[in-house]
Short mmCIF file of C-alpha atoms in Angstrom, two decimals:
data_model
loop_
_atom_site.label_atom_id
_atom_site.label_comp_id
_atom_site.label_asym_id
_atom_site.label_seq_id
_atom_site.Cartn_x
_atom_site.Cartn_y
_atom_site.Cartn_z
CA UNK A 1 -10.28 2.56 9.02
CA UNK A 2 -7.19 3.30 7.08
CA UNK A 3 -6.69 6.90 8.48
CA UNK A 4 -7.66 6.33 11.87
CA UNK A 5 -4.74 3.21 11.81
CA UNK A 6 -2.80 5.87 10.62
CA UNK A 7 -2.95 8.21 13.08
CA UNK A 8 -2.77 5.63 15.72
CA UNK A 9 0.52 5.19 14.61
CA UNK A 10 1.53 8.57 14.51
CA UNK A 11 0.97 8.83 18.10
CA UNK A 12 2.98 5.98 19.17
CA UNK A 13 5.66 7.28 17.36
CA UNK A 14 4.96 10.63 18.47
CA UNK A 15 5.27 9.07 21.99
CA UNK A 16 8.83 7.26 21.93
CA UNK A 17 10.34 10.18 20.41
CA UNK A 18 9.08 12.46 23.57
CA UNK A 19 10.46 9.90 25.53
CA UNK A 20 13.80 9.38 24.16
CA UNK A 21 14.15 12.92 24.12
CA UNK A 22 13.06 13.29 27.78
CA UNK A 23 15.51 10.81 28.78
CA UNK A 24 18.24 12.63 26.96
CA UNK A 25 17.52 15.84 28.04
CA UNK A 26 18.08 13.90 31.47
CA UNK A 27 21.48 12.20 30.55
CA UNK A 28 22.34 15.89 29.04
CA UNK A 29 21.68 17.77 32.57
CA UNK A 30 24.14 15.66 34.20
CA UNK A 31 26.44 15.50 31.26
CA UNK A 32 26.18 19.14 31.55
CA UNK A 33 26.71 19.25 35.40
CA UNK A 34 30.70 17.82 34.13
CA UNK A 35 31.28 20.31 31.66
CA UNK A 36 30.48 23.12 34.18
CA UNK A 37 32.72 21.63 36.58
CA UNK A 38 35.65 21.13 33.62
CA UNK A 39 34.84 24.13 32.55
CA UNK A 40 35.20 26.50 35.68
CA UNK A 41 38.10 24.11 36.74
CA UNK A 42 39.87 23.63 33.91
CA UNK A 43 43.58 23.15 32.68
CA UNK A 44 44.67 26.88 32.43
CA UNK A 45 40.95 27.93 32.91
CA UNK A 46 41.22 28.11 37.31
CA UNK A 47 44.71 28.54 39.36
CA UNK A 48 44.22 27.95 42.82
CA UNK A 49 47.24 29.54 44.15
CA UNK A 50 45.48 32.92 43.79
CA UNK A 51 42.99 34.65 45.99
CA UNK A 52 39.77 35.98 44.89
CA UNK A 53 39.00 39.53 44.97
CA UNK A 54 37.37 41.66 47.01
CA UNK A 55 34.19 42.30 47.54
CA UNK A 56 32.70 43.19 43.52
CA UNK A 57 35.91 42.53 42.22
CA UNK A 58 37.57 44.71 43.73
CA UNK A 59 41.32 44.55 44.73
CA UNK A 60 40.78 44.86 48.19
CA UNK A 61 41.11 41.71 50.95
CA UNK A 62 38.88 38.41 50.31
CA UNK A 63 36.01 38.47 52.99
CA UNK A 64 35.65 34.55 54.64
CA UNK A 65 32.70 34.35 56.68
CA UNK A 66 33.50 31.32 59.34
CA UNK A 67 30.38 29.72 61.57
CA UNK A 68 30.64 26.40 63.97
CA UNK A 69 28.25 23.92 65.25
CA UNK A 70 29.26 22.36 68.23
CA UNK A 71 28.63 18.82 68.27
CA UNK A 72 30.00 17.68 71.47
CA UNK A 73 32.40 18.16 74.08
CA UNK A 74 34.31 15.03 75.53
CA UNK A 75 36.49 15.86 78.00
CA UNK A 76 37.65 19.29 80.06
CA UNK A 77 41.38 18.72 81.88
CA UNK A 78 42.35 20.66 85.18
CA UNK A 79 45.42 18.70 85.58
CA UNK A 80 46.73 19.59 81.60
CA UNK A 81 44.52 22.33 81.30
CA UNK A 82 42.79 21.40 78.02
CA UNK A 83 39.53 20.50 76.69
CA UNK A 84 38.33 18.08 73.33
CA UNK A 85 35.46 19.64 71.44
CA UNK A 86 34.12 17.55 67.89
CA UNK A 87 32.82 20.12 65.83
CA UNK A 88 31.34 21.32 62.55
CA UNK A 89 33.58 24.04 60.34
CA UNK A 90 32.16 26.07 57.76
CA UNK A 91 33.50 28.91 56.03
CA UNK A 92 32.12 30.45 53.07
CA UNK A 93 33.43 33.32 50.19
CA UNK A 94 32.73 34.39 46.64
CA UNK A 95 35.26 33.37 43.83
CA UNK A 96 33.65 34.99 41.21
CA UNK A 97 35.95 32.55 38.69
CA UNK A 98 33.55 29.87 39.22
CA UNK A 99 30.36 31.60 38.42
CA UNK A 100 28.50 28.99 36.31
CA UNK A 101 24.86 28.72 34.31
CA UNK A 102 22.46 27.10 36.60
CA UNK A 103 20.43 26.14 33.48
CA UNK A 104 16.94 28.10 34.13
CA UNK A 105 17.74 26.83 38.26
CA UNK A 106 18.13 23.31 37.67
CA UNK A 107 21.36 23.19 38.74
CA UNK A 108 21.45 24.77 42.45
CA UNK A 109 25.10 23.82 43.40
CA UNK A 110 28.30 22.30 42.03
CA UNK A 111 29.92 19.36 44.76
CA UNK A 112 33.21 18.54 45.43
CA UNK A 113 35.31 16.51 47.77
CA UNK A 114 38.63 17.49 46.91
CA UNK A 115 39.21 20.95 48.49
CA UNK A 116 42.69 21.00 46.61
CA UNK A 117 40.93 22.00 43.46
CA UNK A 118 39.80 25.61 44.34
CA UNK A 119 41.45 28.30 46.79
CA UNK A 120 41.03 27.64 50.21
CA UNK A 121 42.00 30.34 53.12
CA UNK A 122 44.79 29.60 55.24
CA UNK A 123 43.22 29.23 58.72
CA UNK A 124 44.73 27.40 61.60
CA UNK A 125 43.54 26.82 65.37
CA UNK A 126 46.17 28.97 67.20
CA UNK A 127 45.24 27.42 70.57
CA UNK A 128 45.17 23.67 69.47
CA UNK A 129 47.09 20.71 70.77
CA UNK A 130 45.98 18.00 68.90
CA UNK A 131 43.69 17.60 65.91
CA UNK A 132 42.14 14.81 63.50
CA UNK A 133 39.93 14.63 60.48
CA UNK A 134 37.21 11.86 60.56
CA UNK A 135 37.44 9.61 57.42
CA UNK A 136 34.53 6.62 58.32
CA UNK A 137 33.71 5.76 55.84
CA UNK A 138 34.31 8.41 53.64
CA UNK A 139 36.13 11.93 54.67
CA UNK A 140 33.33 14.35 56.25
CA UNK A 141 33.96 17.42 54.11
CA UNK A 142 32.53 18.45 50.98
CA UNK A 143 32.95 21.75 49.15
CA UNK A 144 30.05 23.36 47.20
CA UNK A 145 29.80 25.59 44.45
CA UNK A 146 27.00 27.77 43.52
CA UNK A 147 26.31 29.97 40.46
CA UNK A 148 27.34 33.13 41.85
CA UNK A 149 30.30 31.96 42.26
CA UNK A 150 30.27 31.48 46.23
CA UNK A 151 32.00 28.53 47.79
CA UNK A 152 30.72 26.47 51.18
CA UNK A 153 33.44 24.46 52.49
CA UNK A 154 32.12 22.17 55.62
CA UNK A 155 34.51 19.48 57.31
CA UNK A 156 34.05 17.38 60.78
CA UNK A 157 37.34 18.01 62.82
CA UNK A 158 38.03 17.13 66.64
CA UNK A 159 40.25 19.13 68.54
CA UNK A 160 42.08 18.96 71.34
CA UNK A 161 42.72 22.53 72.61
CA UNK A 162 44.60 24.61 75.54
CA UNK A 163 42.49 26.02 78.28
CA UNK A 164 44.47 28.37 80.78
CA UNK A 165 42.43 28.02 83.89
CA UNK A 166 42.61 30.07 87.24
CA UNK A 167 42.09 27.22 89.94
CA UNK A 168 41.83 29.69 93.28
CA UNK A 169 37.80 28.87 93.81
CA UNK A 170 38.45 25.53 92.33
CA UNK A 171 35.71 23.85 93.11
CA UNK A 172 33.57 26.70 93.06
CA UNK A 173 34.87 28.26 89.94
CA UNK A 174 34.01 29.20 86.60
CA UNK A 175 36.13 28.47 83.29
CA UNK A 176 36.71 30.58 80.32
CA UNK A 177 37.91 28.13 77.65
CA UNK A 178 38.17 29.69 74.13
CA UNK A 179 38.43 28.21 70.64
CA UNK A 180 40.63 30.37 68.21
CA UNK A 181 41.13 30.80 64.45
CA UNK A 182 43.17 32.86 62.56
CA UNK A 183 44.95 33.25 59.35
CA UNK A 184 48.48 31.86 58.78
CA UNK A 185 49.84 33.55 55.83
CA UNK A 186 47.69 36.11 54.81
CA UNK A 187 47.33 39.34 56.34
CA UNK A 188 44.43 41.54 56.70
CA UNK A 189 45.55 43.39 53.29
CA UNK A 190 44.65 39.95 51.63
CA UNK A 191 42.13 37.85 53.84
CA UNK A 192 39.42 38.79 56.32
CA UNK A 193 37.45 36.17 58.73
CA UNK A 194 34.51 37.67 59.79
CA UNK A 195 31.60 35.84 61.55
CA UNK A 196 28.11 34.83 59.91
CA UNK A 197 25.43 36.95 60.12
CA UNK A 198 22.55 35.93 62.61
CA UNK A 199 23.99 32.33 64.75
CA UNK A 200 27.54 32.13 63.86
CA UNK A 201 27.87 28.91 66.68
CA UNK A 202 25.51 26.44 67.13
CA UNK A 203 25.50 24.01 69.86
CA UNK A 204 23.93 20.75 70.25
CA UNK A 205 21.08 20.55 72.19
CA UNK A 206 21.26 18.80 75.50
CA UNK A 207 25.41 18.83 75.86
CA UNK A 208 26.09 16.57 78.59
CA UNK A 209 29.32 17.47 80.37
CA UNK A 210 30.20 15.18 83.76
CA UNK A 211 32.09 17.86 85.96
CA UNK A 212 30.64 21.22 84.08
CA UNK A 213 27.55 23.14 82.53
CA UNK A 214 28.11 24.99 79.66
CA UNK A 215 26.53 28.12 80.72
CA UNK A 216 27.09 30.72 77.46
CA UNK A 217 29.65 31.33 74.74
CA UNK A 218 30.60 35.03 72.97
CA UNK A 219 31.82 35.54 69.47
CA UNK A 220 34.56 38.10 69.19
CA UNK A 221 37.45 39.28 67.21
CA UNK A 222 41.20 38.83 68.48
CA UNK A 223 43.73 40.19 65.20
CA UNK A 224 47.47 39.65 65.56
CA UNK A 225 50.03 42.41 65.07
CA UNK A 226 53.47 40.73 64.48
CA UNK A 227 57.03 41.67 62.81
CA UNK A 228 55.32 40.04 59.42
CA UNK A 229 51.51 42.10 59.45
CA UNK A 230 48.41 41.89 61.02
CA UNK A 231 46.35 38.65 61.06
CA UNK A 232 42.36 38.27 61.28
CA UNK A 233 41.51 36.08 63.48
CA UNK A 234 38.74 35.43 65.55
CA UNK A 235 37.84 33.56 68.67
CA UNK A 236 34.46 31.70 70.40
CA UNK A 237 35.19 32.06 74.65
CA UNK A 238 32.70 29.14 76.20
CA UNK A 239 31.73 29.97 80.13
CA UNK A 240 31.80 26.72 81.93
CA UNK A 241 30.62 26.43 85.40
CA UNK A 242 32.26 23.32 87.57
CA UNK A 243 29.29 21.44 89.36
CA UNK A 244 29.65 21.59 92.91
CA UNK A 245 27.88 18.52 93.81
CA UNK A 246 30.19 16.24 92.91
CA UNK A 247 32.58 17.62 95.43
CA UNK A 248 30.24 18.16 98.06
CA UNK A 249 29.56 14.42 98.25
CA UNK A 250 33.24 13.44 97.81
CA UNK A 251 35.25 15.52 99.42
CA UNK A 252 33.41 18.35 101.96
CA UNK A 253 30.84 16.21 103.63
CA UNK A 254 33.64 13.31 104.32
CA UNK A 255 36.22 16.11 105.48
CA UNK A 256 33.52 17.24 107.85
CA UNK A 257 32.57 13.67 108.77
CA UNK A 258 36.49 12.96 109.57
CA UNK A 259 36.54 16.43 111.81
CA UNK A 260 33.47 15.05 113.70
CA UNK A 261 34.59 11.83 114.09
CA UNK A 262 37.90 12.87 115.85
CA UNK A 263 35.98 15.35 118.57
CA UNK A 264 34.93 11.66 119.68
CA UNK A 265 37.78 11.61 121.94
CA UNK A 266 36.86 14.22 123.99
CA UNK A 267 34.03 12.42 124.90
CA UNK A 268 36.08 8.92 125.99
CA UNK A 269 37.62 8.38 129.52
CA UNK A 270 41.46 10.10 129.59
CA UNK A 271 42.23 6.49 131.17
CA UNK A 272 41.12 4.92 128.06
CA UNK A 273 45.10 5.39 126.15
CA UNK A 274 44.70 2.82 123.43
CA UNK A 275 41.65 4.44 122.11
CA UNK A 276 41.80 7.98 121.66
CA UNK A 277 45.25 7.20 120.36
CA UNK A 278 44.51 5.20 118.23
CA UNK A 279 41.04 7.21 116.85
CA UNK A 280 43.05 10.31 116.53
CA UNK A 281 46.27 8.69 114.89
CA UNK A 282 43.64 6.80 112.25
CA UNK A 283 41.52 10.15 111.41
CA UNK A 284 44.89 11.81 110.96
CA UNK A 285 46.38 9.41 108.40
CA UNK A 286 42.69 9.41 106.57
CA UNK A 287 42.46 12.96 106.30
CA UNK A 288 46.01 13.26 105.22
CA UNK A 289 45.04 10.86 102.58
CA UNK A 290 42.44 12.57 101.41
CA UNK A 291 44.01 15.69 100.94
CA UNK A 292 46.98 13.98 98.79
CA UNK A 293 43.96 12.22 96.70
CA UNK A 294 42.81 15.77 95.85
CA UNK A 295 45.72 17.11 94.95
CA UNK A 296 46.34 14.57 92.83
CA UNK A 297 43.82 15.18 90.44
CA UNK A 298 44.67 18.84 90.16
CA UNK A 299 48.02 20.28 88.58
CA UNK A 300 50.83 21.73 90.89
CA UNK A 301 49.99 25.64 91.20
CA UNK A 302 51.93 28.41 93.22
CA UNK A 303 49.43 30.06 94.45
CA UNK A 304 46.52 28.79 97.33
CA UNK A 305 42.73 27.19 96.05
CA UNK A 306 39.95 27.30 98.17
CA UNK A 307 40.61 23.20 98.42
CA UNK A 308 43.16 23.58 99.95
CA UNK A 309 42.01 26.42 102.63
CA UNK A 310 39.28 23.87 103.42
CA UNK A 311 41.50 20.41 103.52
CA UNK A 312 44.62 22.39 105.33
CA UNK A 313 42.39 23.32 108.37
CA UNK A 314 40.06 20.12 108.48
CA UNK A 315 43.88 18.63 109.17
CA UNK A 316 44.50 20.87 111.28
CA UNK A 317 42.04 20.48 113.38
CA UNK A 318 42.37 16.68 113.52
CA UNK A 319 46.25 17.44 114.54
CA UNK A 320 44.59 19.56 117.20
CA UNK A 321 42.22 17.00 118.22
CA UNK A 322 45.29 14.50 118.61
CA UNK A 323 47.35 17.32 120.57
CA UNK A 324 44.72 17.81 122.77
CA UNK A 325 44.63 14.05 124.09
CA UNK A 326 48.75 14.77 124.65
CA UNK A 327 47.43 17.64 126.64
CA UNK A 328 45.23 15.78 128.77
CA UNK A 329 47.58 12.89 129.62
CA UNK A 330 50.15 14.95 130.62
CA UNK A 331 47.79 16.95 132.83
CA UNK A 332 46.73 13.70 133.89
CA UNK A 333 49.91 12.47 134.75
CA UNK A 334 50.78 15.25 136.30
CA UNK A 335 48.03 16.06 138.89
CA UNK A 336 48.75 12.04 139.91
CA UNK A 337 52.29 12.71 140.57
CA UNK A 338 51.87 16.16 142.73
CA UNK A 339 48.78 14.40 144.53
CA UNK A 340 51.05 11.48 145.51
CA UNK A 341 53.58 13.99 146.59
CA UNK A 342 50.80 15.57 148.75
CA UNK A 343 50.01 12.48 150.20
CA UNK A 344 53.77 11.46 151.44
CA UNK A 345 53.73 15.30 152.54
CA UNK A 346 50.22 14.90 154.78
CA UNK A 347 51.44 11.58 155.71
CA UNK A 348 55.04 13.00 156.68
CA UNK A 349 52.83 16.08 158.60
CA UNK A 350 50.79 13.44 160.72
CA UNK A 351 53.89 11.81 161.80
CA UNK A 352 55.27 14.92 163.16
CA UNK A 353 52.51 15.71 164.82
CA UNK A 354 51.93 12.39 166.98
CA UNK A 355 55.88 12.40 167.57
CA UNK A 356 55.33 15.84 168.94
CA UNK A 357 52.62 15.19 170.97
CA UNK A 358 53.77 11.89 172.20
CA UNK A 359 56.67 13.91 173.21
CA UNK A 360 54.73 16.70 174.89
CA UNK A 361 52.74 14.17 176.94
CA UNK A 362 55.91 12.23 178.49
CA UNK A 363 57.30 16.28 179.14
CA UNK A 364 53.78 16.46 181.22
CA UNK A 365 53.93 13.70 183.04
CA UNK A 366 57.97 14.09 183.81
CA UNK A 367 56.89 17.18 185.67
CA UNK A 368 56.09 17.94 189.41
CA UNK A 369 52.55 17.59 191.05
CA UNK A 370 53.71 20.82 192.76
CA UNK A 371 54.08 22.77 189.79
CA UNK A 372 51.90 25.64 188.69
CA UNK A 373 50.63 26.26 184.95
CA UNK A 374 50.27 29.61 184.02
CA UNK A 375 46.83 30.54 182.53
CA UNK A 376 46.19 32.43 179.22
CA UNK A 377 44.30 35.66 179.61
CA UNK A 378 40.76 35.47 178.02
CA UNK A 379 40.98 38.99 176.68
CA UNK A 380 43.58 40.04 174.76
CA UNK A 381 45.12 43.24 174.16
CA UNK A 382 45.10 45.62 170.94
CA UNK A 383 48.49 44.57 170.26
CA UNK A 384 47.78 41.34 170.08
CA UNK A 385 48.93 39.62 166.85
CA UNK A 386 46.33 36.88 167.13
CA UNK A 387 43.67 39.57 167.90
CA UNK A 388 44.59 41.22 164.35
CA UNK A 389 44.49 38.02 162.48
CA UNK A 390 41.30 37.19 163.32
CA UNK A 391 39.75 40.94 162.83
CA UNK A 392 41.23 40.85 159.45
CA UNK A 393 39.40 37.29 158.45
CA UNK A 394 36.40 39.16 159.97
CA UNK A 395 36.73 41.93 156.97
CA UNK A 396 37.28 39.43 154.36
CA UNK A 397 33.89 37.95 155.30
CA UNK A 398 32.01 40.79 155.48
CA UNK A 399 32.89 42.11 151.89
CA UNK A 400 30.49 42.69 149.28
CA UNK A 401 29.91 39.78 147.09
CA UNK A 402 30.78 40.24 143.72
CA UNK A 403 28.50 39.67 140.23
CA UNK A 404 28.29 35.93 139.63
CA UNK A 405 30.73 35.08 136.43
CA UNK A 406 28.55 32.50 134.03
CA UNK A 407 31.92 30.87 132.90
CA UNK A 408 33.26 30.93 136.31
CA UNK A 409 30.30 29.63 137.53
CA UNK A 410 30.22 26.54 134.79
CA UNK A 411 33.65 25.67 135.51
CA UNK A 412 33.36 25.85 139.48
CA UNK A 413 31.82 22.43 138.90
CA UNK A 414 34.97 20.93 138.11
CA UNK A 415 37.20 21.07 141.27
CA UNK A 416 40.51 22.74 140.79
CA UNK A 417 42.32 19.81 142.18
CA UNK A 418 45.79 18.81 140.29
CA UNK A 419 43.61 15.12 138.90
CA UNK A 420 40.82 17.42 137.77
CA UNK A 421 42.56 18.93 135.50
CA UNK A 422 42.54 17.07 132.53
CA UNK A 423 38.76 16.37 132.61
CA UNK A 424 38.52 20.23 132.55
CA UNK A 425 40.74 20.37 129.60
CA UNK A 426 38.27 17.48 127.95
CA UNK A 427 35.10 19.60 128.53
CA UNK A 428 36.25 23.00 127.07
CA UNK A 429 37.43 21.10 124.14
CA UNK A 430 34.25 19.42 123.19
CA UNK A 431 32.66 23.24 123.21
CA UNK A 432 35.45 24.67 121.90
CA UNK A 433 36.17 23.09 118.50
CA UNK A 434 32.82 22.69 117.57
CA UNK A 435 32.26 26.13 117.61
CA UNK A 436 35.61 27.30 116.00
CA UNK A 437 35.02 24.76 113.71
CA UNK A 438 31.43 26.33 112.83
CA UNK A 439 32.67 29.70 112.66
CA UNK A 440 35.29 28.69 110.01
CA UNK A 441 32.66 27.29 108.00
CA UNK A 442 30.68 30.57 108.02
CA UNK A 443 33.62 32.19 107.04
CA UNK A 444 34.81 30.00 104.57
CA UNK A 445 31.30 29.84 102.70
CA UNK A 446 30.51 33.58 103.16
CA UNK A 447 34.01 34.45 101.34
CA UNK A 448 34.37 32.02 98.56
CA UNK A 449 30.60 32.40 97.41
CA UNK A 450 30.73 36.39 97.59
CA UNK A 451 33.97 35.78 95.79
CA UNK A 452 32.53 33.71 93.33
CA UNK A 453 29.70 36.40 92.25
CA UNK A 454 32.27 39.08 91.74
CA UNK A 455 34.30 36.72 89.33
CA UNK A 456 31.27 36.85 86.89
CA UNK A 457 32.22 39.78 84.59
CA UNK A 458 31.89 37.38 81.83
#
């Protein structure tokens, strides 16, 4: 009983001591984790003011491989010509100063959160406006270490960058925006950006945009030669394609609509003065309105967009509808005044002629019972001037009849009379701009959409 108590106790012993040590061996590791870090970053140990090498120690230019993930884009300007983009920056190297022991892989990676205590590369956005780091709660960055010596530094930035844009299909244009990076101070003798192998930028799946699709992006390189050295630097272009929808319903179909609506007037009674004034006069102002809302949103360019080839002639042709009721009144006006004058003439004509036969009759009856009338021969000579007249209207009817015009023949229905003139003017217009007005669409389409194809070389 004695040595089986015995050995009971032993075990229990045995037991704690595993234990404690366990548990120390736990408190050690991370005890151990701050020694690495004091002793890689040390007082006198670490300066941070100097570059790593090159590649295997060498003396050659520190290699800083950069990748992005795109995490949204808010907001694409035409007016300043700038987009916002929130993203994810990474950039990665090998300090071989901080090589540590991982302690048989236990320890995968040293963190930090201050990037002011190892060497950090000098790069700058060369196209950015405005910037910010995000600091809820804590700052988003965080530098890691691992034991070959190779440092991840990751921080959440948003960006407000330029975007030169060429606006002459706007709205049936495509974008090239482009996000740039390059190195301040350093030149290519002492720092290198070069992008990751395999994805270098990720985007976010489903990127919602409210005026553009994000169609593709391309990675290049874009090094600066200036007075000081050459600069790495390297650049992500992003294709975006404006979504034509949102102007078809907002600005085309009404445009159209408004042209439509002011070919009404051909169609209303050239008495009716108050109304196609006032229809022509009110599409005017609207479509004149429209166009300065348009031009509004868009910034003040020297050269001509394909908005404003389609809003200049929609105005144009609701001037010309408005001109064309001037038209029409005058012609109205006109052919009223010369038919009056007609009248008084026909009127002063019939006077004559009763005076002159009231006159001839008294003459016929002043005369004497005894006198003799001479007769007119029946026959008349060759000579005869009234015998040519009528054998020339003879040959005038007996021509050949000439080939039926289709034009000539639709107009014949409308008399030629001075008052008919105007409601001729009324029916060639409501053929006439419809048709012009189709065959400036077909034009219009055909060349911006060809154009539009050409412009991707991207």
């Amino acid at each position: 009983m004695g040595t089986g108590h015995f050995f009971w106790v032993i075990f229990y012993f045995a037991s704690l001591c595993s234990a404690s040590l366990a548990n120390n061996a736990k408190i050690n590791f991370r005890e151990k984790e701050k020694k690495v870090l004091d002793q890689i970053l040390g007082a006198g140990k670490y300066d941070a003011r100097i570059r790593p090498s090159g590649i295997n120690g060498t003396d050659g230019p520190a290699i800083v491989r950069i990748n992005l993930f795109v995490r949204s884009i808010m907001t694409i300007s035409d007016i300043k010509m700038e987009y916002s983009v929130q993203l994810t920056f990474r950039e990665q190297w090998t300090d071989e100063r901080l090589k540590f022991d991982d302690i048989q892989g236990r320890l995968k990676y040293l963190t930090l959160t201050e990037a002011n205590r190892v060497w950090m590369p000098d790069l700058f956005f060369s196209n950015e406006k405005e910037g910010h780091f995000h600091n809820i709660i804590m700052p988003n960055v965080y530098i890691r270490i691992f034991p070959n010596g190779s440092v991840l530094y990751s921080i959440r930035i948003s960006l407000t960058l330029a975007c030169p844009m060429n606006l002459k299909l706007y709205p049936l244009d495509r974008q090239i925006c482009s996000l740039r990076m390059a190195s301040y101070g350093w030149t290519t003798n002492d720092l290198v950006f070069l992008w990751k192998e395999g994805d270098p930028v990720q985007v976010v799946k489903n990127l919602h945009l409210p005026r553009f699709t994000l169609e593709k992006f391309l990675t290049d390189y874009c090094n600066s030669k200036t007075n000081t050295g050459e600069y790495s630097c390297l650049k992500v272009d992003l294709l975006f394609k404006r979504e034509f929808s949102y102007y078809l319903i907002q600005i085309y179909i009404p445009c159209c609509m408004l042209v439509i609506v002011s070919w009404v007037s051909f169609w209303l009674d050239q008495g009716a003065v108050p109304a196609r004034v006032s229809l022509g006069v009110t599409t005017l102002l609207t479509m004149a309105t429209q166009t300065s809302g348009i031009n509004a949103s868009l910034p003040p360019v020297s050269y001509t967009k394909a908005i404003d080839v389609w809003t200049g002639v929609c105005l144009t042709f609701v001037f010309g509808a408005l001109l064309e009721f001037a038209l029409v009144n005058y012609a109205s006006r006109s052919g009223s005044n010369k038919a009056n004058m007609h009248k008084e003439n026909m009127k002063k004509k019939r006077r004559d002629l009763e005076q002159a036969s009231i006159d001839a009759a008294s003459d016929l009856l002043d005369t004497d019972s005894n006198a003799t009338f001479a007769m007119k021969p029946l026959v008349r000579h060759p000579g005869d001037p009234l015998a040519l007249e009528k054998l020339r209207q003879c040959e005038v009817h007996m021509q050949a009849p000439k080939r039926p015009n289709c034009c000539k023949t639709w107009l014949s229905k409308f008399p030629t009379r001075q008052c008919s003139r105007s409601k001729r003017i009324d029916v060639i217009s409501r053929i006439t701009f419809p048709l012009v007005f189709a065959l400036f669409n077909l034009v219009y389409w055909s060349t911006y959409l060809f154009r539009e194809e050409e412009d991707e070389t991207f």
